[in-house]
């Protein structure tokens, strides 16, 4: 039995016309001797009736923030509808499809509602269906707790479902079908002439995904990597060969940079020693914020000041904490963190200099930088984000 997991994103299942393309992909897999196991996301994007964000808009913010269990129950509906509708279309096309919830497919999670982690998979049900020549259509993004409560795996979690099943079923491959040709050197909505990456390592794509590229969920990459199952990212609407993600990446390519991505909604926070003289809380700021569950990044600590960024969503809590500690601070809102990723830039001198020069030549103010062995980050004003990405894309000839 050669199993292939085929995951179809929200756009791919949103209309009858698109679902026809899904049927073609399933038929092709069967023709090539594979037993497909499908994973589907909720149909469409915000505004469309059964999209996750549309469903979430049915309930009050306060209720959903304090009733995580109810929020999960509501969010699970989108994928349930999608799996039944997709199964109906497949059935009408002569394919014996069987819709299954995450729990019915054997995905057990912890109790961390809204951001649950898979703790076990019991794939017997799927194996049974596949061995009967049937095609399971599993709801993405969800599982069930030991006590039978429905959980979700965090936004973008349908990719994770595909990887979880791919590994549990020892699939030949995990195919992630979406609305672009594969992993590109930058988001094609941001960089018009972004290029398709043919082959990329798990490690590089994890970095891209973690730093903002929504094309695949980082957790899905991690899970597939641990099980050593190759991932293919493909376009539902075309026959483009897509991007292959495996352990080795592209041996024949010695590009220094792989891609550029970004994250919006960052706030830069600066707290100076001079402004906070005599305030004993100053040296414990990081502890104070950690105790209030505010996560920080781009942290730079100098003798004269402490600088870091937080998510826009944490602004209110941050200000409450700093004000009640009588700390003086400066905020720069509407910032974006642009990340340049490349596995071969380690130890090459002048990369940061090249980035800074390119940005300043284009009058883009760099508020802060940071680097790790594979990534260089620049914090810029969000109004400059798109231009910064395009400038860097050109600078590194991606
Ligand atoms: P799906 O609903 O199929 O999961 P997503 O919206 O989650 O689709 O992911 C696909 C989108 O990811 C594309 O439409 C594209 O705009 C965006 N994207 C961001 N970065 C990249 C990248 N480096 N390569 C390809 N697509 C990217
Ligand atoms: Mg997605």
Coordinates of C-alpha atoms and ligand atoms in Angstrom, one line a residue:
X1 CA 0.0 0.0 0.0
X2 CA 1.6 3.3 -1.2
X3 CA -0.1 6.0 0.8
X4 CA 0.1 9.7 -0.2
X5 CA -1.4 12.4 2.1
X6 CA -2.9 15.2 0.1
X7 CA -3.8 18.4 2.0
X8 CA -6.0 21.0 0.3
X9 CA -6.0 24.6 1.7
X10 CA -9.0 26.9 2.1
X11 CA -9.0 28.3 -1.4
X12 CA -8.6 24.9 -3.0
X13 CA -11.9 23.7 -1.5
X14 CA -13.7 27.0 -1.6
X15 CA -15.7 26.6 -4.9
X16 CA -17.1 23.8 -7.0
X17 CA -14.7 24.7 -9.8
X18 CA -11.7 24.5 -7.5
X19 CA -12.9 21.2 -5.9
X20 CA -13.0 19.8 -9.5
X21 CA -9.2 20.4 -9.6
X22 CA -9.0 18.6 -6.2
X23 CA -10.8 15.6 -7.7
X24 CA -8.3 15.6 -10.6
X25 CA -5.3 15.5 -8.2
X26 CA -6.9 12.6 -6.3
X27 CA -7.7 10.8 -9.5
X28 CA -4.1 11.3 -10.7
X29 CA -2.7 9.9 -7.5
X30 CA -4.9 6.8 -7.8
X31 CA -3.9 6.4 -11.4
X32 CA -0.3 6.4 -10.3
X33 CA -0.9 3.6 -7.9
X34 CA -1.2 5.6 -4.7
X35 CA -3.8 5.4 -2.0
X36 CA -4.7 9.0 -1.2
X37 CA -5.6 10.2 2.3
X38 CA -7.0 13.7 2.1
X39 CA -6.8 16.5 4.7
X40 CA -9.0 19.6 4.1
X41 CA -9.1 23.1 5.5
X42 CA -12.3 25.1 6.0
X43 CA -13.7 26.5 2.8
X44 CA -12.5 29.9 1.7
X45 CA -11.3 32.9 3.5
X46 CA -12.9 35.5 5.8
X47 CA -16.2 36.7 4.4
X48 CA -17.0 33.3 2.9
X49 CA -19.7 31.6 4.9
X50 CA -17.9 28.6 6.3
X51 CA -14.4 30.1 6.6
X52 CA -12.8 29.9 10.1
X53 CA -12.7 33.7 10.5
X54 CA -16.4 34.0 9.5
X55 CA -17.4 31.4 12.0
X56 CA -15.4 33.1 14.7
X57 CA -17.2 36.4 14.0
X58 CA -20.5 34.7 15.0
X59 CA -19.5 34.9 18.7
X60 CA -18.4 37.7 21.0
X61 CA -14.7 38.4 21.5
X62 CA -15.0 38.3 25.3
X63 CA -16.8 35.0 25.2
X64 CA -14.3 33.4 22.8
X65 CA -11.3 34.6 24.8
X66 CA -12.6 33.1 28.0
X67 CA -14.2 30.0 26.6
X68 CA -11.4 28.3 24.6
X69 CA -13.3 25.1 24.6
X70 CA -16.3 26.7 22.9
X71 CA -14.1 28.5 20.5
X72 CA -12.5 25.2 19.4
X73 CA -15.9 23.6 19.0
X74 CA -16.9 26.5 16.7
X75 CA -13.7 26.5 14.8
X76 CA -13.9 22.7 14.1
X77 CA -17.2 23.2 12.2
X78 CA -15.4 24.8 9.2
X79 CA -13.3 21.7 8.5
X80 CA -16.2 19.3 9.2
X81 CA -18.4 21.1 6.6
X82 CA -15.5 21.1 4.2
X83 CA -14.7 17.4 4.6
X84 CA -18.4 16.4 4.0
X85 CA -18.8 18.7 1.0
X86 CA -15.5 17.5 -0.5
X87 CA -16.5 13.8 0.1
X88 CA -19.8 14.5 -1.6
X89 CA -18.0 15.9 -4.7
X90 CA -15.6 13.0 -4.8
X91 CA -18.4 10.5 -4.4
X92 CA -20.2 12.0 -7.3
X93 CA -17.0 11.7 -9.3
X94 CA -17.0 7.9 -8.6
X95 CA -14.5 8.0 -5.7
X96 CA -15.7 6.3 -2.5
X97 CA -14.8 9.1 -0.1
X98 CA -15.4 9.0 3.7
X99 CA -15.4 12.2 5.8
X100 CA -13.7 11.9 9.2
X101 CA -13.1 14.3 12.1
X102 CA -9.6 14.6 13.5
X103 CA -10.7 12.4 16.4
X104 CA -12.2 9.8 14.2
X105 CA -9.0 9.8 12.2
X106 CA -7.2 8.9 15.5
X107 CA -5.5 12.2 16.3
X108 CA -5.3 12.6 20.1
X109 CA -4.2 15.9 21.6
X110 CA -3.5 17.4 25.0
X111 CA -6.0 19.8 26.7
X112 CA -4.3 23.0 25.4
X113 CA -7.4 24.3 23.7
X114 CA -6.9 26.5 20.6
X115 CA -3.2 25.5 20.4
X116 CA -3.3 21.8 21.2
X117 CA -0.4 19.4 20.6
X118 CA -0.8 16.0 19.2
X119 CA 0.2 13.4 21.8
X120 CA -0.7 10.2 20.0
X121 CA -2.1 9.0 16.6
X122 CA -4.1 5.8 16.2
X123 CA -4.3 5.4 12.4
X124 CA -6.1 2.0 12.4
X125 CA -9.4 3.5 11.1
X126 CA -7.6 5.1 8.2
X127 CA -5.6 2.0 7.4
X128 CA -8.9 0.0 7.4
X129 CA -10.6 2.4 5.0
X130 CA -7.6 2.6 2.7
X131 CA -7.3 -1.1 2.5
X132 CA -11.0 -1.3 1.4
X133 CA -10.1 1.1 -1.5
X134 CA -11.9 4.0 0.1
X135 CA -10.6 7.6 0.4
X136 CA -10.6 9.1 3.9
X137 CA -11.2 12.9 3.9
X138 CA -9.9 14.1 7.2
X139 CA -10.8 17.5 8.8
X140 CA -7.5 19.4 9.2
X141 CA -6.5 21.5 12.2
X142 CA -8.2 19.4 14.8
X143 CA -8.0 16.5 17.2
X144 CA -9.7 15.2 20.3
X145 CA -8.7 15.0 24.0
X146 CA -8.7 11.8 26.0
X147 CA -12.0 13.0 27.4
X148 CA -13.6 13.5 24.0
X149 CA -13.3 17.3 23.7
X150 CA -12.6 18.7 20.3
X151 CA -9.4 20.7 20.1
X152 CA -7.6 22.7 17.4
X153 CA -3.9 22.8 16.6
X154 CA -3.4 26.5 16.1
X155 CA -4.0 28.6 12.9
X156 CA -2.6 27.0 9.8
X157 CA -2.8 23.7 11.7
X158 CA -4.3 21.7 8.7
X159 CA -0.7 21.5 7.4
X160 CA 0.2 19.9 10.7
X161 CA -2.6 17.4 10.5
X162 CA -1.2 16.4 7.1
X163 CA 2.3 15.8 8.5
X164 CA 1.0 14.0 11.6
X165 CA -1.0 11.6 9.4
X166 CA 1.9 11.3 6.8
X167 CA 4.2 10.2 9.5
X168 CA 1.7 7.9 11.3
X169 CA 0.8 6.2 8.0
X170 CA 4.4 6.1 6.8
X171 CA 3.2 7.8 3.6
X172 CA 5.4 8.1 0.5
X173 CA 4.9 11.8 0.6
X174 CA 2.9 14.6 2.1
X175 CA 1.5 16.9 -0.7
X176 CA 0.3 20.3 0.4
X177 CA -1.9 21.9 -2.3
X178 CA -2.4 25.6 -2.1
X179 CA -2.9 28.7 -4.3
X180 CA 0.7 29.3 -5.3
X181 CA 3.1 27.2 -7.3
X182 CA 5.3 26.2 -4.3
X183 CA 7.7 27.9 -1.9
X184 CA 8.9 31.1 -3.5
X185 CA 11.9 33.3 -2.6
X186 CA 9.4 35.7 -1.1
X187 CA 5.6 36.0 -0.8
X188 CA 4.5 36.5 -4.5
X189 CA 1.8 38.9 -3.2
X190 CA 4.7 41.1 -2.0
X191 CA 7.4 40.5 -4.6
X192 CA 5.9 40.2 -8.1
X193 CA 8.9 38.4 -9.6
X194 CA 9.6 36.0 -6.7
X195 CA 11.0 32.7 -7.9
X196 CA 9.9 29.2 -7.3
X197 CA 12.4 27.2 -5.1
X198 CA 12.6 23.6 -6.6
X199 CA 14.1 21.9 -3.6
X200 CA 14.7 23.1 -0.1
X201 CA 15.7 21.4 3.2
X202 CA 13.3 21.0 6.1
X203 CA 15.6 23.2 8.1
X204 CA 15.5 26.2 5.7
X205 CA 11.8 26.0 5.1
X206 CA 11.2 25.8 8.8
X207 CA 13.1 29.1 9.2
X208 CA 11.1 30.7 6.5
X209 CA 7.8 29.4 7.9
X210 CA 8.7 30.4 11.5
X211 CA 9.6 33.9 10.5
X212 CA 6.4 34.6 8.7
X213 CA 6.0 32.7 5.4
X214 CA 2.5 31.4 5.8
X215 CA 2.8 29.0 2.9
X216 CA 3.4 26.1 5.3
X217 CA 3.1 25.8 9.1
X218 CA 6.4 25.5 10.8
X219 CA 5.1 22.7 13.0
X220 CA 4.1 20.7 9.9
X221 CA 7.7 20.9 8.7
X222 CA 9.0 19.8 12.1
X223 CA 6.7 16.8 12.3
X224 CA 7.6 15.7 8.7
X225 CA 11.3 16.1 9.4
X226 CA 11.2 14.0 12.5
X227 CA 9.4 11.2 10.5
X228 CA 11.6 11.9 7.4
X229 CA 8.7 12.0 5.1
X230 CA 9.2 14.3 2.1
X231 CA 6.8 17.2 1.6
X232 CA 5.7 18.6 -1.8
X233 CA 4.1 22.0 -2.0
X234 CA 2.0 22.3 -5.1
X235 CA -0.6 24.5 -6.8
X236 CA -4.1 23.0 -6.9
X237 CA -4.9 25.0 -10.0
X238 CA -1.8 24.1 -12.1
X239 CA 0.4 21.2 -13.0
X240 CA 3.6 23.0 -11.9
X241 CA 6.0 20.5 -10.3
X242 CA 6.1 22.6 -7.1
X243 CA 8.7 22.5 -4.3
X244 CA 10.2 19.4 -2.8
X245 CA 11.1 19.6 0.9
X246 CA 13.5 17.0 2.2
X247 CA 16.6 16.5 4.4
X248 CA 19.2 17.6 1.9
X249 CA 17.8 20.7 0.1
X250 CA 19.3 21.7 -3.2
X251 CA 22.8 20.3 -3.3
X252 CA 23.4 21.7 -6.8
X253 CA 22.6 25.3 -5.8
X254 CA 25.0 27.3 -3.8
X255 CA 22.9 30.4 -3.3
X256 CA 23.8 32.2 -0.1
X257 CA 20.2 33.4 0.6
X258 CA 17.1 31.3 0.3
X259 CA 14.3 33.7 0.8
X260 CA 12.9 36.7 2.6
X261 CA 9.8 36.9 4.8
X262 CA 8.3 39.2 7.4
X263 CA 6.0 39.6 10.3
X264 CA 3.8 42.7 10.9
X265 CA 2.3 44.0 14.1
X266 CA 5.4 44.5 16.1
X267 CA 6.0 47.3 18.6
X268 CA 9.5 48.4 19.5
X269 CA 9.9 49.2 23.2
X270 CA 12.9 51.2 24.5
X271 CA 13.5 51.7 28.2
X272 CA 16.5 53.8 29.2
X273 CA 18.6 53.6 32.4
X274 CA 18.8 57.5 32.5
X275 CA 15.0 57.9 32.5
X276 CA 14.5 55.3 35.1
X277 CA 17.3 56.1 37.6
X278 CA 16.4 55.0 41.1
X279 CA 13.7 52.6 39.9
X280 CA 14.7 49.2 41.3
X281 CA 12.3 47.5 38.8
X282 CA 14.4 48.7 35.8
X283 CA 16.9 45.8 36.0
X284 CA 14.1 43.2 36.3
X285 CA 12.0 44.4 33.4
X286 CA 12.4 41.2 31.4
X287 CA 11.4 39.1 34.4
X288 CA 8.4 41.3 35.0
X289 CA 7.2 40.9 31.4
X290 CA 7.8 37.2 31.4
X291 CA 5.7 36.8 34.6
X292 CA 2.9 38.6 32.7
X293 CA 3.3 36.2 29.8
X294 CA 4.4 38.8 27.3
X295 CA 6.8 37.3 24.8
X296 CA 9.6 39.5 23.6
X297 CA 12.0 39.3 20.7
X298 CA 14.8 41.2 19.1
X299 CA 16.1 41.8 22.7
X300 CA 19.1 44.1 23.0
X301 CA 20.4 44.9 26.4
X302 CA 23.0 47.7 26.7
X303 CA 24.3 49.4 29.8
X304 CA 22.3 52.5 28.9
X305 CA 19.1 51.0 27.7
X306 CA 17.0 47.9 27.0
X307 CA 15.3 47.5 23.7
X308 CA 13.0 44.7 22.5
X309 CA 9.8 44.2 20.5
X310 CA 6.4 42.8 21.4
X311 CA 3.3 41.8 19.5
X312 CA 0.7 44.5 19.0
X313 CA -1.8 42.3 20.7
X314 CA 0.2 42.6 24.0
X315 CA 0.3 46.4 24.0
X316 CA -2.3 46.9 26.7
X317 CA -0.8 44.3 29.1
X318 CA 2.7 45.7 28.4
X319 CA 1.6 49.3 29.2
X320 CA -0.2 48.2 32.3
X321 CA 2.8 46.3 33.6
X322 CA 5.3 49.1 32.8
X323 CA 3.1 51.9 34.2
X324 CA 2.4 50.0 37.5
X325 CA 6.1 49.6 37.9
X326 CA 6.5 53.3 37.3
X327 CA 8.9 52.7 34.4
X328 CA 9.3 55.3 31.7
X329 CA 9.4 53.9 28.1
X330 CA 9.1 54.8 24.5
X331 CA 7.0 52.8 22.0
X332 CA 7.3 52.7 18.2
X333 CA 4.2 51.1 16.9
X334 CA 3.4 49.6 13.5
X335 CA 6.8 47.9 12.9
X336 CA 7.6 44.9 10.8
X337 CA 10.3 42.4 11.3
X338 CA 11.9 41.5 7.9
X339 CA 13.9 38.3 7.9
X340 CA 16.5 37.3 5.3
X341 CA 17.1 33.5 5.5
X342 CA 20.0 31.6 4.1
X343 CA 21.8 28.5 5.3
X344 CA 25.0 29.4 3.6
X345 CA 25.5 33.0 4.9
X346 CA 27.1 31.8 8.1
X347 CA 30.6 33.3 8.5
X348 CA 30.4 35.3 5.3
X349 CA 31.6 38.8 6.1
X350 CA 29.7 41.9 5.0
X351 CA 26.2 40.4 4.7
X352 CA 24.7 42.7 7.3
X353 CA 26.6 45.7 5.8
X354 CA 25.1 44.9 2.4
X355 CA 21.6 44.8 3.9
X356 CA 21.9 48.0 5.8
X357 CA 23.4 49.8 2.8
X358 CA 20.7 48.6 0.4
X359 CA 18.0 49.7 2.8
X360 CA 19.5 53.1 3.6
X361 CA 20.2 53.8 -0.1
X362 CA 16.4 53.4 -0.5
X363 CA 15.6 55.7 2.5
X364 CA 14.3 52.8 4.6
X365 CA 14.9 53.4 8.3
X366 CA 16.3 50.4 10.1
X367 CA 15.1 50.5 13.7
X368 CA 17.0 47.5 15.0
X369 CA 18.8 44.4 13.7
X370 CA 19.6 40.9 14.9
X371 CA 21.2 37.8 13.5
X372 CA 21.5 34.1 14.1
X373 CA 23.5 31.6 12.0
X374 CA 20.8 31.4 9.3
X375 CA 18.7 34.5 9.6
X376 CA 19.2 38.3 9.6
X377 CA 16.4 40.4 10.9
X378 CA 15.7 44.1 10.4
X379 CA 13.0 46.0 12.1
X380 CA 11.4 48.6 9.9
X381 CA 8.3 50.7 9.9
X382 CA 5.5 48.7 8.4
X383 CA 4.9 51.4 5.8
X384 CA 8.4 50.4 4.4
X385 CA 8.0 46.6 4.8
X386 CA 7.0 45.8 1.2
X387 CA 9.7 48.1 -0.3
X388 CA 12.3 46.6 2.1
X389 CA 11.5 43.1 1.0
X390 CA 11.7 44.1 -2.7
X391 CA 15.0 45.9 -2.2
X392 CA 16.6 42.9 -0.4
X393 CA 15.1 40.5 -2.9
X394 CA 16.9 42.4 -5.7
X395 CA 20.1 43.0 -3.7
X396 CA 20.6 39.3 -3.2
X397 CA 19.4 38.4 -6.7
X398 CA 16.8 36.0 -5.4
Ligands
LIG1 P1 -3.8 27.6 2.3 O1 -5.1 28.1 2.6 O2 -3.7 26.8 1.1 O3 -3.1 26.9 3.5 P2 -2.1 29.9 2.9 O4 -2.7 31.2 2.6 O5 -2.0 29.4 4.2 O6 -2.9 28.9 1.9 O7 -0.7 29.8 2.2 C1 -0.5 30.2 0.8 C2 -0.1 31.7 0.8 O8 1.2 31.8 1.4 C3 0.1 32.2 -0.7 O9 -1.0 32.7 -1.2 C4 1.2 33.3 -0.5 O10 0.7 34.5 -0.6 C5 1.7 33.1 0.9 N1 3.2 33.0 1.0 C6 3.9 33.7 2.0 N2 5.2 33.5 1.8 C7 5.3 32.7 0.7 C8 6.5 32.1 0.1 N3 7.7 32.3 0.5 N4 6.2 31.3 -1.0 C9 4.9 31.0 -1.4 N5 3.9 31.6 -0.8 C10 4.0 32.4 0.2
LIG2 MG1 -2.1 27.5 5.2

